C-alpha atoms as an extended CHARMM CRD file, in Angstrom:
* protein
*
       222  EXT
         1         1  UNK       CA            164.1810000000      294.5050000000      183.5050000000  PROA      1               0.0000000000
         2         2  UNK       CA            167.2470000000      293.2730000000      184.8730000000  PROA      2               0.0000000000
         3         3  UNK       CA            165.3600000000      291.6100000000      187.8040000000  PROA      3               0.0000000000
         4         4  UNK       CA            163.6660000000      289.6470000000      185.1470000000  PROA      4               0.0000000000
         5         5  UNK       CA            166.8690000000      288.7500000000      183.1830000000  PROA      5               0.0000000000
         6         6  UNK       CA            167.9100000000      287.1600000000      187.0330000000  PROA      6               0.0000000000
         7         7  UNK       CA            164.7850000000      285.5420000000      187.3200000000  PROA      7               0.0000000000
         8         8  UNK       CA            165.3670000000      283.6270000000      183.7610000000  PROA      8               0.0000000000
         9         9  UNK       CA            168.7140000000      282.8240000000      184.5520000000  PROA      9               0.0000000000
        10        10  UNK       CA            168.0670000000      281.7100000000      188.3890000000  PROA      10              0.0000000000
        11        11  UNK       CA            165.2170000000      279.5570000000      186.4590000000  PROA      11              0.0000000000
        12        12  UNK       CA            167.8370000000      277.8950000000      183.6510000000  PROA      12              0.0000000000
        13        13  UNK       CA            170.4430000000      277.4960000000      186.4850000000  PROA      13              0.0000000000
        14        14  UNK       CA            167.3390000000      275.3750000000      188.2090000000  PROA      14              0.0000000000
        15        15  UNK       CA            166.8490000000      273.4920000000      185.4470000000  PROA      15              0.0000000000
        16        16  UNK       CA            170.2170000000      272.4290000000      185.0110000000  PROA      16              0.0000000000
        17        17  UNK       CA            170.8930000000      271.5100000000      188.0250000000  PROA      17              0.0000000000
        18        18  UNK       CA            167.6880000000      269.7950000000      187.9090000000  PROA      18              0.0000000000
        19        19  UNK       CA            168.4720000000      268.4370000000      184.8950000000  PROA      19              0.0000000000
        20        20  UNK       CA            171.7510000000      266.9590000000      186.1340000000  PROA      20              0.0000000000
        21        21  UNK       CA            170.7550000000      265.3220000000      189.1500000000  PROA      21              0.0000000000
        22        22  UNK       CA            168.1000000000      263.4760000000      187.1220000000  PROA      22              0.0000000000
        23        23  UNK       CA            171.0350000000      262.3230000000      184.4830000000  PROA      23              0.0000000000
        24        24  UNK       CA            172.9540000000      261.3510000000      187.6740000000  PROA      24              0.0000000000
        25        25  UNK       CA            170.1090000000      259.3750000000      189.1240000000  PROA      25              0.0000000000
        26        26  UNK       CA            169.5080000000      258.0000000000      185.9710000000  PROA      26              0.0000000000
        27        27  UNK       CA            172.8960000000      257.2200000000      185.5760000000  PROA      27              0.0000000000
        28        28  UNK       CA            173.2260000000      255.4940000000      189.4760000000  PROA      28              0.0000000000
        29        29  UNK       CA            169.8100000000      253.1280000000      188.2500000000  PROA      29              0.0000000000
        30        30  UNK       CA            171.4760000000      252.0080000000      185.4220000000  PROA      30              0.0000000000
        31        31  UNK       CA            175.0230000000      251.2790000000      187.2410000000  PROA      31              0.0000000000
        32        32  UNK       CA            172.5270000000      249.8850000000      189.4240000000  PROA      32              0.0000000000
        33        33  UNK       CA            170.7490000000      247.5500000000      187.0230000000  PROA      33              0.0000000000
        34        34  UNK       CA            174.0130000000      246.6590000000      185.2920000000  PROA      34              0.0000000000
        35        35  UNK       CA            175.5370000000      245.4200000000      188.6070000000  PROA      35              0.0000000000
        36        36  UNK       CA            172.0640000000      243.1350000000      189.0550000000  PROA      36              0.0000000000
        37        37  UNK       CA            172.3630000000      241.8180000000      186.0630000000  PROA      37              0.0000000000
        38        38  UNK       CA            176.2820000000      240.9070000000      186.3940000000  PROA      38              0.0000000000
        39        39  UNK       CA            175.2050000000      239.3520000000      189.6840000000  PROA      39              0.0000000000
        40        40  UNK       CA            172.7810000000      237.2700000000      187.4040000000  PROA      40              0.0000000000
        41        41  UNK       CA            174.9770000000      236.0380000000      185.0060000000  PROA      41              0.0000000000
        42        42  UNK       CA            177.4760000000      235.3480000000      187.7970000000  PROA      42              0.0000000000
        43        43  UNK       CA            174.8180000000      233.5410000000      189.8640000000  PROA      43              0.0000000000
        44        44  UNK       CA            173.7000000000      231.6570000000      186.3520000000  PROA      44              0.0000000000
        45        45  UNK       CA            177.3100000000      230.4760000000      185.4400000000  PROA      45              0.0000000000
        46        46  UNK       CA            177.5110000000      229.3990000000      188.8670000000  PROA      46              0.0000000000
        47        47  UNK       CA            174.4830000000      227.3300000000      188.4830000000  PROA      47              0.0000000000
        48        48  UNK       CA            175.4680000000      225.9080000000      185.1940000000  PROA      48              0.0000000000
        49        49  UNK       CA            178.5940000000      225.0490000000      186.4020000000  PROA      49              0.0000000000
        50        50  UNK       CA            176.8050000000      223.0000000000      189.3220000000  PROA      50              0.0000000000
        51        51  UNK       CA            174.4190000000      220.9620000000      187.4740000000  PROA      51              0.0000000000
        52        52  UNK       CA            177.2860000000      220.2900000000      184.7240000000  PROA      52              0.0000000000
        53        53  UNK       CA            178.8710000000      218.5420000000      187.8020000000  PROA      53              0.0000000000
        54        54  UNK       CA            175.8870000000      217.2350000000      189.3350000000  PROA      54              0.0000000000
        55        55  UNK       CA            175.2400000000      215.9230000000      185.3650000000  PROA      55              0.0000000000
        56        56  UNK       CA            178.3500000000      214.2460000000      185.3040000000  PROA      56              0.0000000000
        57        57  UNK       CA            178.2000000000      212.8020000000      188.8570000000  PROA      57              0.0000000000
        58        58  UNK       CA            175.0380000000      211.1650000000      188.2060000000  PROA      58              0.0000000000
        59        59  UNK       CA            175.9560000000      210.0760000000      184.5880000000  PROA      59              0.0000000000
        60        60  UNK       CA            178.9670000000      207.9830000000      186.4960000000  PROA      60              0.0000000000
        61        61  UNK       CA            177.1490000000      206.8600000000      189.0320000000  PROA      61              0.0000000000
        62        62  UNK       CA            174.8030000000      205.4720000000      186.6480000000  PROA      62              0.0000000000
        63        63  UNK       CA            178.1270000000      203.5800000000      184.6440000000  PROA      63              0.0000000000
        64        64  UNK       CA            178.7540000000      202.5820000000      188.3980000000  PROA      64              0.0000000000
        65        65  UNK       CA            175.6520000000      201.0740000000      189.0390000000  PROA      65              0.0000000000
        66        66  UNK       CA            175.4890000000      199.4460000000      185.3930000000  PROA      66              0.0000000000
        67        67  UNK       CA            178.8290000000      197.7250000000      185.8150000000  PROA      67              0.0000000000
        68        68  UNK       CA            178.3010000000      196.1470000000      189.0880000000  PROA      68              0.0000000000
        69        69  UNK       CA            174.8410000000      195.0050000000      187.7110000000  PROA      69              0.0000000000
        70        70  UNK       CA            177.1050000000      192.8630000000      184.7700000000  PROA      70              0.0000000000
        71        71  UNK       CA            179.4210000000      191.8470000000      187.0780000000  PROA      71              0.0000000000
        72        72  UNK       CA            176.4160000000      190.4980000000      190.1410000000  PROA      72              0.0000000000
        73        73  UNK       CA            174.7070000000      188.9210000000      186.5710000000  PROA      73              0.0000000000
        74        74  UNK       CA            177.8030000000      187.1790000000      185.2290000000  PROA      74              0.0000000000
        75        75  UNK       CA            178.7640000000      185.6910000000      189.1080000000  PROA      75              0.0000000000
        76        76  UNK       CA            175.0520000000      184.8640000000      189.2900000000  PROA      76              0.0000000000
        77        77  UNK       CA            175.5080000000      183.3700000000      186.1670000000  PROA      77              0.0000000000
        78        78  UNK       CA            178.9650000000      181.2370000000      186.6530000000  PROA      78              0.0000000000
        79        79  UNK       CA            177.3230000000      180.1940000000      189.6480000000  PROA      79              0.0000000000
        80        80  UNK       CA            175.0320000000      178.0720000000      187.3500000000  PROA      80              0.0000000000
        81        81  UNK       CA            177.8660000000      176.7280000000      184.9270000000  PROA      81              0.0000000000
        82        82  UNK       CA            177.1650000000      173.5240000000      186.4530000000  PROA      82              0.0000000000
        83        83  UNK       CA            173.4390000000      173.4200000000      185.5200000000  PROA      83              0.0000000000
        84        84  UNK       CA            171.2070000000      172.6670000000      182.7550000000  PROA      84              0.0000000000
        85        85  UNK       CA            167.6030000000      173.1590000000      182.2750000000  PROA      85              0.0000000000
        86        86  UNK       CA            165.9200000000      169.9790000000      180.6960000000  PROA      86              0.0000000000
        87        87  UNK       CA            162.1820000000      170.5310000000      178.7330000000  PROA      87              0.0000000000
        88        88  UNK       CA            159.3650000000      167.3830000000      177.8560000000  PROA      88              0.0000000000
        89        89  UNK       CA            160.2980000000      164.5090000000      180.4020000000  PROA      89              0.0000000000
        90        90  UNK       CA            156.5960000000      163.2300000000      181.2430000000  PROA      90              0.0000000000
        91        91  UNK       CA            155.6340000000      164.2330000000      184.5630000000  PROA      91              0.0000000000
        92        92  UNK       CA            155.3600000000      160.3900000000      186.9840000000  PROA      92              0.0000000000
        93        93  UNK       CA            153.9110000000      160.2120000000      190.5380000000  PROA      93              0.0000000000
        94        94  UNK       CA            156.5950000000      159.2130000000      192.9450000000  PROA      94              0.0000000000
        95        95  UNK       CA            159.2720000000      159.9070000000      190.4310000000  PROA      95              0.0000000000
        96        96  UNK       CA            162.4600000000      160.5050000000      191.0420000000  PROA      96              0.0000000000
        97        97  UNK       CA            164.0820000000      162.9490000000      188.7200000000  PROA      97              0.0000000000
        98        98  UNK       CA            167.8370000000      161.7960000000      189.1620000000  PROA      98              0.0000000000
        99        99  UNK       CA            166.4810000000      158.7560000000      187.1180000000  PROA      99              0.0000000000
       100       100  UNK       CA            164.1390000000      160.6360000000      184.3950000000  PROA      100             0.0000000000
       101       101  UNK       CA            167.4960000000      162.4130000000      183.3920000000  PROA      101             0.0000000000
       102       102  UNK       CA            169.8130000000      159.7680000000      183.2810000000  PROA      102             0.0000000000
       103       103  UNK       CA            167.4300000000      157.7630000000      181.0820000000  PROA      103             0.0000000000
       104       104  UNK       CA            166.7280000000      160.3440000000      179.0970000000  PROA      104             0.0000000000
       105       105  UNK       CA            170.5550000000      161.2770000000      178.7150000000  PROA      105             0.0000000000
       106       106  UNK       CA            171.8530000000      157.0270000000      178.2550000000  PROA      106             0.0000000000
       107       107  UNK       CA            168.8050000000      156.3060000000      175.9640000000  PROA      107             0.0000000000
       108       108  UNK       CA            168.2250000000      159.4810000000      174.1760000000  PROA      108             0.0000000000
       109       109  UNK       CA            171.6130000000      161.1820000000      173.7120000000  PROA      109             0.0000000000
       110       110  UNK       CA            173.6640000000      158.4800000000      173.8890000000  PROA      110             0.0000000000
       111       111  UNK       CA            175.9590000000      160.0740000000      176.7500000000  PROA      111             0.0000000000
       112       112  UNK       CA            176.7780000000      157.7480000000      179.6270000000  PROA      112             0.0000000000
       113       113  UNK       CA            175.5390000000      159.1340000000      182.5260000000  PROA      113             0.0000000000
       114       114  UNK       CA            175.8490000000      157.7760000000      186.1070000000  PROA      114             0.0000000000
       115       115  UNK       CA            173.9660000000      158.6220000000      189.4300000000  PROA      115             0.0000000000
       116       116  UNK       CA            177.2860000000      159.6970000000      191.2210000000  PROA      116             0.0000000000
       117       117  UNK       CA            177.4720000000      162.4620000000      187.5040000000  PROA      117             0.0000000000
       118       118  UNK       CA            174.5570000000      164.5730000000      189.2550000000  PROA      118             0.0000000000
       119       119  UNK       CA            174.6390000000      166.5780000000      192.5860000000  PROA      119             0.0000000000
       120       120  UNK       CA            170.6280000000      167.3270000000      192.4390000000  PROA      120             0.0000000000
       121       121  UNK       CA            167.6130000000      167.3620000000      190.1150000000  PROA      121             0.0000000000
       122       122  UNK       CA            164.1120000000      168.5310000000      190.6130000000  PROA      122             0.0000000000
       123       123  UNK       CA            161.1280000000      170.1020000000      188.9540000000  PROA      123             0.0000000000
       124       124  UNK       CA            160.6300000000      173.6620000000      188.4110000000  PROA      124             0.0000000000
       125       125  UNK       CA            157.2880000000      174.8260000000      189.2230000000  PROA      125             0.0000000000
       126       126  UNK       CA            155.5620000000      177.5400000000      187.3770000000  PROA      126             0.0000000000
       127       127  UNK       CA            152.3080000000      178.9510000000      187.1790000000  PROA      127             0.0000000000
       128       128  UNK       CA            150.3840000000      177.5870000000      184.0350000000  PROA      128             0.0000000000
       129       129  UNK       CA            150.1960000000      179.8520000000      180.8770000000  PROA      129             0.0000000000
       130       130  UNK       CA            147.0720000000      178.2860000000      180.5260000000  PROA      130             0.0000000000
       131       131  UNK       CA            144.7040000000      177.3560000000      183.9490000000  PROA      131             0.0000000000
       132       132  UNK       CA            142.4620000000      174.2740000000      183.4270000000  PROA      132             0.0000000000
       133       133  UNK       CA            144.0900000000      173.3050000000      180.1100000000  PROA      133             0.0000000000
       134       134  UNK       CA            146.9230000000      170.5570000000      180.1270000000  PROA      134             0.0000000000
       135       135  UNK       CA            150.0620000000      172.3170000000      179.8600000000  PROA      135             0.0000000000
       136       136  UNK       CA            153.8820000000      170.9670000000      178.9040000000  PROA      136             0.0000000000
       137       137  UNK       CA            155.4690000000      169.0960000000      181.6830000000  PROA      137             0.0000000000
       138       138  UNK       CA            157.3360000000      171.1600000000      184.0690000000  PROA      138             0.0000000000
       139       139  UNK       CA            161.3510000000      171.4150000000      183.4870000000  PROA      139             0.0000000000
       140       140  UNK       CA            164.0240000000      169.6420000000      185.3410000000  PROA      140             0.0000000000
       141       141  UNK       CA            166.8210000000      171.7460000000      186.2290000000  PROA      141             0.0000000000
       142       142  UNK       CA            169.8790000000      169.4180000000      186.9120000000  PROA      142             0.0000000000
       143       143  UNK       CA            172.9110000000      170.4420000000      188.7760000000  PROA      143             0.0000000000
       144       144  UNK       CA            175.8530000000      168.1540000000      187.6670000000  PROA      144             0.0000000000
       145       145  UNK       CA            179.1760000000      167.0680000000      190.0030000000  PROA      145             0.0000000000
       146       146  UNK       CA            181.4900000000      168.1680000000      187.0630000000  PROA      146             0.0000000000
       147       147  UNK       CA            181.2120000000      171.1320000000      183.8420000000  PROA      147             0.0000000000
       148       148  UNK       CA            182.5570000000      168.2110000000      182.2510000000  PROA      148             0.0000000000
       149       149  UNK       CA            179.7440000000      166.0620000000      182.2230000000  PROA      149             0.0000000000
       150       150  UNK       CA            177.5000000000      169.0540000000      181.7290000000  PROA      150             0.0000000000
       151       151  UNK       CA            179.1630000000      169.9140000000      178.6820000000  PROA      151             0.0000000000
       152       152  UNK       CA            178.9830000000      166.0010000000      177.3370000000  PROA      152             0.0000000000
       153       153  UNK       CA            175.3980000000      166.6380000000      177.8160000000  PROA      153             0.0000000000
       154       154  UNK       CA            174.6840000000      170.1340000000      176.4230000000  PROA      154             0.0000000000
       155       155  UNK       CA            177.1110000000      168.9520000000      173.2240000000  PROA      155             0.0000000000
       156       156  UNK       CA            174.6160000000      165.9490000000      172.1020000000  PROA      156             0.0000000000
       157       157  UNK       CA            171.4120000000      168.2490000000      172.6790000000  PROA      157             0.0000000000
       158       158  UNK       CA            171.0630000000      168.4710000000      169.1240000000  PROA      158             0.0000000000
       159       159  UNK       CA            169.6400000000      164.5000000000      169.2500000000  PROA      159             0.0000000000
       160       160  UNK       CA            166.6850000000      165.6000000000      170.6510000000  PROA      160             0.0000000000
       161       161  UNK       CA            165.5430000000      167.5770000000      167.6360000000  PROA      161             0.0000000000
       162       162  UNK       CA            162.2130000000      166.4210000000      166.2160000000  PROA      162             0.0000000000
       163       163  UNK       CA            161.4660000000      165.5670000000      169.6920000000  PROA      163             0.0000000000
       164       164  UNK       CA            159.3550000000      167.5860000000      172.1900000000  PROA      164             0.0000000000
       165       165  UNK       CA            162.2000000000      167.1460000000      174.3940000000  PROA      165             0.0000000000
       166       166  UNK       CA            164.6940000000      169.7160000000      174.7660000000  PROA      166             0.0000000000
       167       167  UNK       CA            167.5740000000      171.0900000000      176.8430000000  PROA      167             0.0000000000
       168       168  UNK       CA            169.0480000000      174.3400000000      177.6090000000  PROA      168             0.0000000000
       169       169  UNK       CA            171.5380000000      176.2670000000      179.5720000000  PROA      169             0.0000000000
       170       170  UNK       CA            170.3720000000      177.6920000000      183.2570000000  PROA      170             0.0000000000
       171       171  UNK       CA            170.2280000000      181.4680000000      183.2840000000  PROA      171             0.0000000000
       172       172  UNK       CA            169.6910000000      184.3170000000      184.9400000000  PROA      172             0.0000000000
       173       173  UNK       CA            166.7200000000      186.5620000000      184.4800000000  PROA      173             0.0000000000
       174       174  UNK       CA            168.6990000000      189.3440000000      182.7400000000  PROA      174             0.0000000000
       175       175  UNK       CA            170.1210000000      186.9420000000      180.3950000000  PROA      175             0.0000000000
       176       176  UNK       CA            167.2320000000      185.2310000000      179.3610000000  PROA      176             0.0000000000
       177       177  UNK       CA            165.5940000000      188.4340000000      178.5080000000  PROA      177             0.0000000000
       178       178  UNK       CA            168.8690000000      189.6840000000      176.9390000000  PROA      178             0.0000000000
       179       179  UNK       CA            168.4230000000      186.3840000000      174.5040000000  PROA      179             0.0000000000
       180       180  UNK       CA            165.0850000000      187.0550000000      173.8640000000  PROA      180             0.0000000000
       181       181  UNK       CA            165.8790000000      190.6280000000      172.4890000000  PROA      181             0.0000000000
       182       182  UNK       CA            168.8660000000      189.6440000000      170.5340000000  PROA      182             0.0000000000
       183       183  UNK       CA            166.7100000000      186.7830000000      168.8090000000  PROA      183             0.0000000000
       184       184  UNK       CA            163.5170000000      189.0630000000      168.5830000000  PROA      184             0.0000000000
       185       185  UNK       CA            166.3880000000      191.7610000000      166.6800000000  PROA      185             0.0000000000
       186       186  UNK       CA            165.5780000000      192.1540000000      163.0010000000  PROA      186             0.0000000000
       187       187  UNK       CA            169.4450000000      192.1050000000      162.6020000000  PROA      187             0.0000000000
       188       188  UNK       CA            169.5340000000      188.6010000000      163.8720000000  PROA      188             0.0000000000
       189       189  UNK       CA            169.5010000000      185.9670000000      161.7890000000  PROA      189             0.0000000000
       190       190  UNK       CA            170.3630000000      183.0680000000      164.9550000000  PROA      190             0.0000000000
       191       191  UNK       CA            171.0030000000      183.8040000000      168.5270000000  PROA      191             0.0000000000
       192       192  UNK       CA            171.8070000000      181.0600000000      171.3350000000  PROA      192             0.0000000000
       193       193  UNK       CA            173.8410000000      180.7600000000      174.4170000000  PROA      193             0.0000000000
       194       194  UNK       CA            177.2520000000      179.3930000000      175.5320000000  PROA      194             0.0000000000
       195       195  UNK       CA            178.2520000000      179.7300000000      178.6280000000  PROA      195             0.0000000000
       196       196  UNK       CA            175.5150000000      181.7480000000      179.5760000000  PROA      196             0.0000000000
       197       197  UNK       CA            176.8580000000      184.6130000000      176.9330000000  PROA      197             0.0000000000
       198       198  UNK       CA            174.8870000000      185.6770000000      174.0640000000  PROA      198             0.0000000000
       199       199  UNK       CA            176.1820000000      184.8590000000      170.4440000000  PROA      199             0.0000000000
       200       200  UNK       CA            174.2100000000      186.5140000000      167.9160000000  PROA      200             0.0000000000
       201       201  UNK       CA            174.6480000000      185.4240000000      163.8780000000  PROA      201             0.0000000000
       202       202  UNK       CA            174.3300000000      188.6820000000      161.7170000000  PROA      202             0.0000000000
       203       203  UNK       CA            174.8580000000      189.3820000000      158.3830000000  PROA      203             0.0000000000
       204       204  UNK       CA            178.4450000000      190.3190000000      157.4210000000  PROA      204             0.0000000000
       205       205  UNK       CA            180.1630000000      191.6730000000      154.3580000000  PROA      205             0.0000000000
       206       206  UNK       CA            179.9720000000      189.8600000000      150.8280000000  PROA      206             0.0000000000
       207       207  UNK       CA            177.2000000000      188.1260000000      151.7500000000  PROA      207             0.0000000000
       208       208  UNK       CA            179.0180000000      186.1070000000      154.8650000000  PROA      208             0.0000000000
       209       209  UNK       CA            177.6190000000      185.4290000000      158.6730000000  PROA      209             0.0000000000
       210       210  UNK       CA            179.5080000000      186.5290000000      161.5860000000  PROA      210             0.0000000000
       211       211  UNK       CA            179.4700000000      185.5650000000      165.1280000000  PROA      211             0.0000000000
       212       212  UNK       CA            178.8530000000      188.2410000000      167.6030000000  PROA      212             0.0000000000
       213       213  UNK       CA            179.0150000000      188.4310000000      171.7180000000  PROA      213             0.0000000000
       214       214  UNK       CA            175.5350000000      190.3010000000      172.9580000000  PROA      214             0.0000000000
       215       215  UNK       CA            176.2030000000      191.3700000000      176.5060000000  PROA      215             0.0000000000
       216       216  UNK       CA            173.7260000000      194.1840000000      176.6050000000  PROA      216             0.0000000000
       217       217  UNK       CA            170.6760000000      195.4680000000      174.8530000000  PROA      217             0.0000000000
       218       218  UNK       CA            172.9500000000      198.6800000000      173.8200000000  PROA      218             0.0000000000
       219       219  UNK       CA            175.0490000000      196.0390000000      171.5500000000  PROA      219             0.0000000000
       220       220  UNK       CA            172.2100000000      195.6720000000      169.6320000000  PROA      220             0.0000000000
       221       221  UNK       CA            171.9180000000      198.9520000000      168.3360000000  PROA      221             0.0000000000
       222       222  UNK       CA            175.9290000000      199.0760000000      167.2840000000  PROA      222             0.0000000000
C-alpha cells in the first residue's frame, strides 16, 4: 500500500513539474511575443517618423519648385513690358507691319506714333480655329523702344471699342490662363491685366467693388 501511496505522489510530483515547465514555456513565448511586438511598434514609429520627414521634405520642395515657377513667370513676363499684342489690322501682301501699327495708332487712337517709337513688329502665326473657313486676321505683336510709348498706347485702347480692332498686353502662357480662370470665376465680376498682373473686381461689403491682385489659381479660392 505504501508503494502505491509513492507511486501517486512520484505521479503528482511529475505533473507539477510538468506542469511548471509548460507555465515557464508558456511564459518564455509570451516574453517572446511581447518583445516582437515592441520591436514592431519600435520599427513602426520609426517608419512614421521617416515618411513624416520624407512628407515634409517633399511638401517644401514642392513650395520650392512653385516659387521659382512665379519668379521664371514674372521675369518672363517683365521681359515683355515693352510689348503689346494688337487684334483686327487687315492682313496686306507685301505689308509692312511697322506701318499697319502706326496708322492704326495716329489715325485710330489719336497717339502720335513715330517709326523710330518701335524696335520690331510682325505677325503672329497660329493655326486656324477653323481650317477652310476665313478666320480673324492674325495679331501683331509690337515691341516698342520705350514703356513710355507703350503705355501712351495701351492707355487710349479704349478708342477702339465698337471696333473689331483691339489691343492687349503680351503675356506669358501661365498668365493668360491665370486670366482666363479669374474671369471664368463666378466671384468675378471684371478681370483684366496691368502690367502683366491680374486684377480681379469682386464684390465687397455694403454692396461696394473691390480691386484684387490674382497671382495664382489658389487666390481664387480665398
Amino acid at each position: 500500500m505504501q508503494v502505491t501511496i509513492d507511486r501517486q505522489e512520484a505521479r503528482l510530483i511529475a505533473m507539477e513539474q510538468k506542469a511548471h515547465k509548460s507555465e515557464c514555456d508558456l511564459r518564455e513565448a509570451i516574453d517572446h511575443q511581447e518583445a516582437k511586438i515592441m520591436d514592431l511598434q519600435t520599427g513602426a514609429q520609426s517608419a512614421s517618423k521617416k515618411l513624416e520627414t520624407l512628407v515634409a521634405a517633399s511638401s517644401r520642395k514642392d513650395e520650392q519648385i512653385k516659387l521659382l515657377k512665379r519668379e521664371l513667370n514674372a521675369q518672363e513676363q517683365y521681359s515683355r513690358r515693352n510689348c503689346l499684342r494688337i487684334f483686327g489690322i487687315p492682313e496686306r501682301q507685301d505689308e509692312v507691319t511697322d506701318q499697319a501699327v502706326i496708322h492704326l495708332v495716329n489715325d485710330s487712337l489719336g497717339v502720335c506714333l513715330e517709326k523710330h517709337d518701335i524696335e520690331r513688329s510682325h505677325r503672329l502665326r497660329v493655326l486656324p480655329k477653323h481650317p477652310g473657313k476665313a478666320n480673324s486676321p492674325a495679331p501683331i505683336i509690337v515691341k516698342f523702344q520705350s514703356y513710355r510709348k507703350r503705355s501712351e498706347v495701351l492707355a487710349s485702347r479704349c478708342k477702339l471699342a465698337g471696333t473689331r480692332k483691339s489691343i492687349q498686353e503680351d503675356l506669358t502662357k501661365e498668365n493668360v490662363r491665370l486670366l482666363k480662370a479669374t474671369r471664368d470665376s463666378k466671384e468675378v465680376k471684371a478681370a483684366w491685366t496691368r502690367d502683366g498682373r491680374v486684377i480681379a473686381l469682386v464684390p465687397a461689403t455694403n454692396g461696394k467693388e473691390l480691386k484684387r491682385t490674382i497671382n495664382s489659381l489658389e487666390d481664387l479660392n480665398n
